[in-house]
Short mmCIF file of C-alpha atoms in Angstrom, two decimals:
data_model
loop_
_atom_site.label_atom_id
_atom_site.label_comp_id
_atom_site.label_asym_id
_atom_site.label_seq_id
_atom_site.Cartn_x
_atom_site.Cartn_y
_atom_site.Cartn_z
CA UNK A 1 112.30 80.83 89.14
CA UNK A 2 108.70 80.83 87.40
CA UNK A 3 106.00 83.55 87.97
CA UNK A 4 104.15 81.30 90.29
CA UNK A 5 107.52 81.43 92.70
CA UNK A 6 108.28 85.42 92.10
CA UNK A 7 104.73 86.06 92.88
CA UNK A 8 104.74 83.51 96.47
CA UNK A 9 107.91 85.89 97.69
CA UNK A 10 104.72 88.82 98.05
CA UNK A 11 102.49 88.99 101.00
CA UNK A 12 100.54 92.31 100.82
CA UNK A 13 96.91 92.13 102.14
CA UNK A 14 94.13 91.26 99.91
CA UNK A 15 92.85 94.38 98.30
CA UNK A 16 95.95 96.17 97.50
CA UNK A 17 95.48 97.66 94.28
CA UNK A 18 97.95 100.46 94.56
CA UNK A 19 101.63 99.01 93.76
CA UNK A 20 101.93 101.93 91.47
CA UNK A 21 102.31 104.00 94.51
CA UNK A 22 104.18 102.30 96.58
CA UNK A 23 104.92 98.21 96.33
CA UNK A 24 104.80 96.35 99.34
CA UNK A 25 108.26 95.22 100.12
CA UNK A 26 109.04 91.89 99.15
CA UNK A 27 109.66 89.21 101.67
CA UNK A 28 113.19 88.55 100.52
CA UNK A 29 113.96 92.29 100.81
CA UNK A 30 112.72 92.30 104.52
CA UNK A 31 115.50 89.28 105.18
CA UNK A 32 118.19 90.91 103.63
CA UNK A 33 117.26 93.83 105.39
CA UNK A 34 117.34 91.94 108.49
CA UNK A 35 120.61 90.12 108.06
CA UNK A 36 122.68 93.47 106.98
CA UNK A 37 121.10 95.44 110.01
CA UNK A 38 122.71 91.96 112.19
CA UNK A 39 125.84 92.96 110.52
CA UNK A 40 125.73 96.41 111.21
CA UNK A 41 124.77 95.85 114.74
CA UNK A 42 127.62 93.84 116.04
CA UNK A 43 130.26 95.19 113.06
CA UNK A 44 132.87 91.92 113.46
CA UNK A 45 136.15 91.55 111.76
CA UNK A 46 135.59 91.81 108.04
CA UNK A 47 132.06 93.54 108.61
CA UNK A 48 132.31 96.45 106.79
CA UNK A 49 133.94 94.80 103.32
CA UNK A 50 130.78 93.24 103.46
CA UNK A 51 128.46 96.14 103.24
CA UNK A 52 131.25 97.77 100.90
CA UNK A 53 130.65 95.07 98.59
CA UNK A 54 127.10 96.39 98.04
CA UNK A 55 127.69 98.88 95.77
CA UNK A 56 129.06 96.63 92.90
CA UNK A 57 126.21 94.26 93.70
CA UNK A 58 123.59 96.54 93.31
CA UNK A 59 125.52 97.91 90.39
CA UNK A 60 125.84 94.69 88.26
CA UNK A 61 122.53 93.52 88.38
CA UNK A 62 121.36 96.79 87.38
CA UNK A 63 123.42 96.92 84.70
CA UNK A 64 122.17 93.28 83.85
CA UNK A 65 118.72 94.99 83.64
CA UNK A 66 119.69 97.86 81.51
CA UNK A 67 122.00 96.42 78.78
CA UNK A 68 124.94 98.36 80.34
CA UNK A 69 128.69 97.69 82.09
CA UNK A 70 128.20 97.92 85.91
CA UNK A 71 130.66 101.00 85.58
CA UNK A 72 127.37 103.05 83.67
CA UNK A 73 125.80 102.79 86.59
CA UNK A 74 125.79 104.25 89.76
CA UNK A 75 123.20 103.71 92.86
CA UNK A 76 120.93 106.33 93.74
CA UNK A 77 118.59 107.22 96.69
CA UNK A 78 115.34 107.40 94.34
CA UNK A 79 114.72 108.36 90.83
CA UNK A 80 114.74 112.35 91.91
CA UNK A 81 118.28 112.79 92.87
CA UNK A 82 119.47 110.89 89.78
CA UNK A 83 117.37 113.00 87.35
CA UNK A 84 118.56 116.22 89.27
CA UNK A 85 122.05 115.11 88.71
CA UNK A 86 121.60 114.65 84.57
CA UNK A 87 119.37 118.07 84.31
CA UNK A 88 122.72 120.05 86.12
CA UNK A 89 124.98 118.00 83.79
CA UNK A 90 123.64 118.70 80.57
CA UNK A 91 123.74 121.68 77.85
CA UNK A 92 121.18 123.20 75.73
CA UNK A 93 117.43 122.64 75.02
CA UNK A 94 115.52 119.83 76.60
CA UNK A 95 112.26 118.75 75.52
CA UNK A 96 109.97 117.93 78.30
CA UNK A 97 106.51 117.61 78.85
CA UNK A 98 104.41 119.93 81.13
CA UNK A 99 102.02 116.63 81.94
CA UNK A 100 105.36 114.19 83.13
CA UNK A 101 105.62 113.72 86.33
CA UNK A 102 107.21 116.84 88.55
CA UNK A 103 110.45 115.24 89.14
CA UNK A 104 111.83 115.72 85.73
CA UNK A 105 109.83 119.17 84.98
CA UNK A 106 111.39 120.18 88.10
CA UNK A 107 115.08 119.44 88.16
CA UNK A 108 115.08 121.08 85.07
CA UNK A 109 113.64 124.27 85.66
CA UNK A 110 116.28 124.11 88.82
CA UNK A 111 119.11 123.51 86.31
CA UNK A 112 118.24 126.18 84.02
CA UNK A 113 117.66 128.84 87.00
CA UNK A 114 120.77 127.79 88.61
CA UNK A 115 123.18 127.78 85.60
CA UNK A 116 122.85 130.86 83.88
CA UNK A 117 120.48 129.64 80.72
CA UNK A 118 123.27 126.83 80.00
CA UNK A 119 120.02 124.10 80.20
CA UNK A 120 117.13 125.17 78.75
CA UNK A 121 113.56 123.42 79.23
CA UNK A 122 111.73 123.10 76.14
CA UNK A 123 108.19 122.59 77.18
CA UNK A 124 105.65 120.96 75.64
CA UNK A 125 102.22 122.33 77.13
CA UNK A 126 100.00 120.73 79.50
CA UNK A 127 97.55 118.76 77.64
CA UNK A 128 99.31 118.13 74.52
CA UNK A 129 98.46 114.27 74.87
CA UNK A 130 100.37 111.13 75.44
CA UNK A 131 104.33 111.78 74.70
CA UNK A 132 104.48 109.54 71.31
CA UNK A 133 106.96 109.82 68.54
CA UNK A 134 104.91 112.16 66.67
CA UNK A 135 104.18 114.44 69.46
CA UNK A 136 107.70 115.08 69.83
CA UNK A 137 109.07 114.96 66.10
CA UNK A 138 106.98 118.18 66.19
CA UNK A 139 108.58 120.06 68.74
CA UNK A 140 111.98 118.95 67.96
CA UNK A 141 114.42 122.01 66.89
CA UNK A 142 118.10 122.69 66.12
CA UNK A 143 118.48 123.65 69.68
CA UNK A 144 116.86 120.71 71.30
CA UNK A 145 119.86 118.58 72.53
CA UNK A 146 118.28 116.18 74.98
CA UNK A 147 114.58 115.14 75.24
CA UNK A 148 113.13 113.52 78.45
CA UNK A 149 110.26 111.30 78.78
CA UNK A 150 108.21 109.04 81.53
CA UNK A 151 108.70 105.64 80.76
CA UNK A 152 104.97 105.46 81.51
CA UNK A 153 102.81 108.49 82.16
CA UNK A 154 101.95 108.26 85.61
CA UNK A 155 98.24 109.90 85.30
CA UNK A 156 97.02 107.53 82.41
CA UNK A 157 99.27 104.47 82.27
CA UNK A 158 100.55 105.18 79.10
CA UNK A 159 103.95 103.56 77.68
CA UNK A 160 106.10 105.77 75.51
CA UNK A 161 107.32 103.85 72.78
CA UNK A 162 110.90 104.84 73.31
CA UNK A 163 112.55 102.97 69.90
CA UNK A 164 110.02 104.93 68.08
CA UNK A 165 111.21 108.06 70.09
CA UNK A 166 115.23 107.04 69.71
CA UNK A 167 114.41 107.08 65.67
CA UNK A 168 112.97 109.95 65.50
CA UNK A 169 115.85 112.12 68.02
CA UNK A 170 118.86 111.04 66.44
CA UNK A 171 121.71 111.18 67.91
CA UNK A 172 120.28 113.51 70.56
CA UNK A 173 120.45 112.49 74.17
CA UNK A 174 117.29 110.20 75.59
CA UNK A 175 116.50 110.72 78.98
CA UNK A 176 114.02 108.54 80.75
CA UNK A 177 112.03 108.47 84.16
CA UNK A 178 111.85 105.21 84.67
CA UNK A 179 110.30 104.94 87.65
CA UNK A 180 106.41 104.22 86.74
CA UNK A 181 107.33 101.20 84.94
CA UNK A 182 110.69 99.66 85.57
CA UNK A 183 110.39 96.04 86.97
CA UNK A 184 106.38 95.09 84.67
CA UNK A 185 107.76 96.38 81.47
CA UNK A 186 110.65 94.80 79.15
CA UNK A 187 111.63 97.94 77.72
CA UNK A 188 114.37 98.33 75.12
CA UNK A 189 116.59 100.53 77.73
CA UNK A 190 119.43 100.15 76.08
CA UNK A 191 118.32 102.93 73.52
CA UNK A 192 118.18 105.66 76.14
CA UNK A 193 121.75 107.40 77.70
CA UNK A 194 120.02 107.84 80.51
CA UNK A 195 117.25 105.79 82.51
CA UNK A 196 116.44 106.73 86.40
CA UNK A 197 114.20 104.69 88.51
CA UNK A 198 113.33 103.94 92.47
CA UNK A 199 112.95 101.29 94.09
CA UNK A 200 109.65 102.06 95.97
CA UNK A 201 106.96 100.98 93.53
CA UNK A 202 107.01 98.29 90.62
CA UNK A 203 110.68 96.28 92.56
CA UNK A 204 109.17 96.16 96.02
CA UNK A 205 112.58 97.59 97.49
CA UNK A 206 111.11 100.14 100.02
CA UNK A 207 111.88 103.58 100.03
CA UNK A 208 115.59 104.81 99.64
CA UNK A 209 116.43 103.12 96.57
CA UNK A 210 117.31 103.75 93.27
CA UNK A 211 120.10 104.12 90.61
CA UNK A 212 120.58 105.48 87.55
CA UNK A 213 122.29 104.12 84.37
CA UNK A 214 124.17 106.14 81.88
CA UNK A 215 125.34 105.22 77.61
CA UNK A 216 128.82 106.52 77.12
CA UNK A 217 127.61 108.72 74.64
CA UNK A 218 125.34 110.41 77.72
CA UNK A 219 128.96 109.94 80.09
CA UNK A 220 130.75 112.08 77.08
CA UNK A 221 128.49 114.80 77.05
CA UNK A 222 127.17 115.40 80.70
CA UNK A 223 129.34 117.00 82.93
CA UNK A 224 128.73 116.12 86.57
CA UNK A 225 128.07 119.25 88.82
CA UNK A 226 126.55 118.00 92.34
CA UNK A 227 129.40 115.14 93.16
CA UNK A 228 130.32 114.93 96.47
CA UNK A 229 133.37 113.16 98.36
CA UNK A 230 131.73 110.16 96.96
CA UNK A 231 131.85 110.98 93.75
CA UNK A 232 135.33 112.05 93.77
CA UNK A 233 139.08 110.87 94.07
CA UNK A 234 142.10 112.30 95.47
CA UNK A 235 140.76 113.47 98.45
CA UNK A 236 141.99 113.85 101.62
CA UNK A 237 146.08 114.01 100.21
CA UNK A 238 144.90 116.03 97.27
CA UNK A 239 142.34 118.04 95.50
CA UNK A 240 139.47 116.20 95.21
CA UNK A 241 138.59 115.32 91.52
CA UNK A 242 135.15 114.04 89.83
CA UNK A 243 135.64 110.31 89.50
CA UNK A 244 135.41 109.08 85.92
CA UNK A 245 132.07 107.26 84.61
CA UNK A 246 128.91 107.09 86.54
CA UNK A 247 130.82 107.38 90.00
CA UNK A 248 131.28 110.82 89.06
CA UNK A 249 127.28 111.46 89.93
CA UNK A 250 127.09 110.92 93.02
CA UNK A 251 126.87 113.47 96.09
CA UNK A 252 127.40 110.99 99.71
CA UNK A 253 127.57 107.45 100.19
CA UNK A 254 124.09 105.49 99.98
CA UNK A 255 123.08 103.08 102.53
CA UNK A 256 124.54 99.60 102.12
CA UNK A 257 121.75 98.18 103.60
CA UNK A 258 119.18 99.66 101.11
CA UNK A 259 121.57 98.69 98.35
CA UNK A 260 120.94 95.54 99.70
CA UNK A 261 117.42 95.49 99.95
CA UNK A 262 117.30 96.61 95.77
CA UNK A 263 120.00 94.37 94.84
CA UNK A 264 117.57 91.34 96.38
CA UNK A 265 114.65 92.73 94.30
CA UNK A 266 116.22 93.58 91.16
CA UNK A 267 118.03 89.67 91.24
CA UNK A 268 114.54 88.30 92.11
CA UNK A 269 113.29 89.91 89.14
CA UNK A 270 116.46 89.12 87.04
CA UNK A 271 115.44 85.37 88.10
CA UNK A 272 112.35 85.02 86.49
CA UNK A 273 112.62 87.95 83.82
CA UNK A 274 110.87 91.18 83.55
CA UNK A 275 108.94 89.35 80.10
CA UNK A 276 107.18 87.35 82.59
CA UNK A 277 106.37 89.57 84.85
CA UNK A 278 105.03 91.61 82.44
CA UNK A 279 102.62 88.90 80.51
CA UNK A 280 101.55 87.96 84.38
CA UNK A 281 100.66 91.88 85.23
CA UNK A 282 99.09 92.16 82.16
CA UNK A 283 97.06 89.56 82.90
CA UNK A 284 95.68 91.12 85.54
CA UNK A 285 95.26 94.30 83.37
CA UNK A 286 92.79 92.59 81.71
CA UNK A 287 90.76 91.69 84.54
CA UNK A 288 90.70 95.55 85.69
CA UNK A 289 89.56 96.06 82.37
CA UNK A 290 86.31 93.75 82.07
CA UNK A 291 85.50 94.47 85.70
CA UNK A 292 84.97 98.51 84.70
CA UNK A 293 83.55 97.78 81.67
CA UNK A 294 80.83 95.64 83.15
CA UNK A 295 79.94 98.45 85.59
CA UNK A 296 80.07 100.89 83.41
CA UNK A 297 83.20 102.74 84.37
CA UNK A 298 85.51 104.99 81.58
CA UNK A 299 89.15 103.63 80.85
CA UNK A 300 90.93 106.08 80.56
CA UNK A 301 94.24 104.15 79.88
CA UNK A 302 94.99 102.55 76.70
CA UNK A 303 94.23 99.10 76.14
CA UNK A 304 96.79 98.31 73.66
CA UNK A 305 99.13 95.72 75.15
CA UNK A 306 102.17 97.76 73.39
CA UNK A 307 100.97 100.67 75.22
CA UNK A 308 100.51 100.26 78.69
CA UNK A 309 102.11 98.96 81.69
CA UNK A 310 100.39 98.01 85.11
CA UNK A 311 98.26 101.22 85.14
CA UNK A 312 94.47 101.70 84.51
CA UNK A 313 92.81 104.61 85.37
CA UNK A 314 89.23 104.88 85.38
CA UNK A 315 87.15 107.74 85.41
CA UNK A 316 83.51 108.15 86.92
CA UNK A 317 81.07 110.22 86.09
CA UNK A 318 81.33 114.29 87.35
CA UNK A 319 80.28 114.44 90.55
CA UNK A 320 80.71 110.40 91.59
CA UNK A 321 84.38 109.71 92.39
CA UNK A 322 83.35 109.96 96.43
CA UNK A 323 80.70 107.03 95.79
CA UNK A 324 83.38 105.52 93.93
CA UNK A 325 86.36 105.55 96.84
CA UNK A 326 83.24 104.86 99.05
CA UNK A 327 83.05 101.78 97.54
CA UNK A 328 86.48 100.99 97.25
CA UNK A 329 87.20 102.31 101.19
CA UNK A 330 84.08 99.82 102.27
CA UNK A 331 85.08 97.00 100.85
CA UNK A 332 88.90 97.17 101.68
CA UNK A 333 90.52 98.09 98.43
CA UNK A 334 93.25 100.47 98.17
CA UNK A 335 93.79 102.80 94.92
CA UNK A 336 94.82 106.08 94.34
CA UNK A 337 92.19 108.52 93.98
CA UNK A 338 93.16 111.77 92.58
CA UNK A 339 92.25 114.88 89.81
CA UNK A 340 88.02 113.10 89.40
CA UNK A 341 89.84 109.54 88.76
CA UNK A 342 90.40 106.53 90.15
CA UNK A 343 94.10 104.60 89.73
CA UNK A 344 94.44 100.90 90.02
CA UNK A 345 97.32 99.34 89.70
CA UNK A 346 97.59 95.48 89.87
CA UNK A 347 100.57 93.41 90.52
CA UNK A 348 101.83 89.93 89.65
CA UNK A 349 101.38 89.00 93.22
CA UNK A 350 97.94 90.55 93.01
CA UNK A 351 95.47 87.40 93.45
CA UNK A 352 91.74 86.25 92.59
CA UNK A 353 90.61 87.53 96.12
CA UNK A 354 92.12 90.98 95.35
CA UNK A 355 90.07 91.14 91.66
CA UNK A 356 86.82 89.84 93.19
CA UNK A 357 86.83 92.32 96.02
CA UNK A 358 87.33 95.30 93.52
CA UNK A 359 84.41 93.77 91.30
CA UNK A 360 82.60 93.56 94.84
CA UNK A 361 83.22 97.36 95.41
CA UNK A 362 82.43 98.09 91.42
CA UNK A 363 79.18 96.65 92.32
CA UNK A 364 78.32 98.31 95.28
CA UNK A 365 79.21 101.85 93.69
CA UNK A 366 76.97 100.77 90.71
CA UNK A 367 74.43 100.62 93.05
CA UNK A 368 74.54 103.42 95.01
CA UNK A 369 71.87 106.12 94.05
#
């Protein structure tokens, strides 16, 4: 499959500049979606070994993705549940940033509440600046044990550089929030123990996704504390025991269907590789980019190739976001507007139309007194 194909299996609107928020589900996921619900409606002879057999499918293309044995991975609802899962699991100090998205931040501070100061978040304050190899050789200490970092920073668009980070860590454990990027950025993943993402945004999977993927070095070390019957063996004849691997994090069964729907997306993807993808959304990175600068408008993201993804985030003047979304609102372009900035986030299915309607609303909020 070529870009030109991957892209043609996309049919959001013209306009949609927002795929960092939620990506318009693909085409092929909408089929699948259709043809396991047929099999769940009428449930025939053999029916449910077929939605069994979505867990290993889901699984080994994930794996595929990640550089790891389908038995690292286990399937997830969204990237959430899987990071709350690693925080309870591990020990010690883990570096964090104040400025990552809550999800991480979050399951931490649960973890650390919740197990009697056996995690420990290690904070690095709001404001600090982008998480960069640097940034956190400085906060490292002998207690730090784990350190975990956006993939990209979901306010500015920034890639970590996470070999850089893996050098300078050691043999500490790298945990990564995947979710802003996975699916536009070729990312060495294999470096991290642990990488969480969703389906919802960059794979086009709809909501109810996700997995995470675990080294064995991050296996050996975390100790699984939420499982549930599905994540467990021996049950109903015995005691029920934490199932070895990945399968051990995992509180109830997930939906075969969704499995299904993120298996299509993350094969799709597979099929026409995630280097691709990436050169074609970066593409259109560059379009974003001379669009603001001939109106005037303040990137805020940066415009190094080796550090960004599919985010740009531009910044009006105090007091002129409204004209801004205005603008955008009136001529049918949907971004995220949040904290005096404006988020766009282009696709590989994002088209000519789509760029020369954002220029169109650029100009009219240039205009606007």
């Amino acid at each position: 499959m070529n870009t030109d194909e991957y892209a043609a299996g996309f049919a959001e609107e013209p306009g949609y500049l927002d795929h960092a928020a939620f990506g318009p589900v693909q085409t092929a996921v909408l089929e699948e979606q259709r043809v396991l619900g047929t099999i769940q409606e009428h449930m025939r002879f053999g029916a449910m070994e077929t939605l069994d057999e979505q867990d290993a499918r889901v699984r080994t293309v994930a794996a595929r993705l990640v550089g790891r044995r389908d038995d690292q991975v286990v399937s997830q609802t969204a990237t959430t549940p899987g990071l709350v899962h690693t925080a309870f699991g591990l020990t010690g100090g883990v570096l964090v940033s104040a400025d990552d998205y809550p999800s991480m931040p979050l399951a931490l501070a649960s973890a650390a509440s919740s197990t009697g100061g056996r995690v420990q978040p290690v904070v690095i304050e709001s404001g600090a600046g982008w998480t960069t190899p640097t940034l956190i050789a400085e906060r490292l200490t002998d207690d730090v044990t784990a350190v975990a970092v956006s993939l990209v920073d979901w306010r500015t668009g920034y890639l970590v550089d996470l070999a850089g980070i893996r050098e300078v860590i050691g043999d500490r454990l790298l945990i990564v929030d995947a979710i802003q990027g996975f699916g536009v950025v070729d990312a060495p993943y294999e470096v991290a123990d642990v990488v969480a993402t969703g389906g919802q945004k960059w794979l086009h999977a709809g909501w109810g996704t996700g997995f995470v993927a675990f080294s064995d070095r991050a296996l050996n070390r975390l100790r699984p504390a939420l499982s549930g019957p599905a994540g467990t063996t021996g049950w109903p004849d015995e005691v029920p025991s934490v199932r070895p691997g990945a399968a051990g994090f995992r509180s109830t069964r997930i939906d075969p269907v969704a499995q299904a729907r993120l298996a299509v997306s993350l094969e799709r993807l597979a099929s026409v590789g995630v280097r691709a993808v990436q050169e074609r959304v970066s593409d259109r990175v560059e379009r974003v980019f001379d669009i603001a600068d001939e109106f005037g408008l303040v990137v805020e993201s940066s415009r190094d190739p080796r550090e960004r993804a599919g985010i740009v985030v531009l910044r009006p003047p105090q007091g002129r976001l409204t004209a801004l979304s205005a603008a955008m609102h009136n001529h049918g372009v949907t971004v995220t507007t949040r904290s005096g900035t404006a988020r766009v986030s282009p696709f590989a299915s994002t088209t000519d139309e789509t760029l020369d309607m954002f220029r169109d609303a650029c100009l009219s909020y240039a205009t606007m007194p």
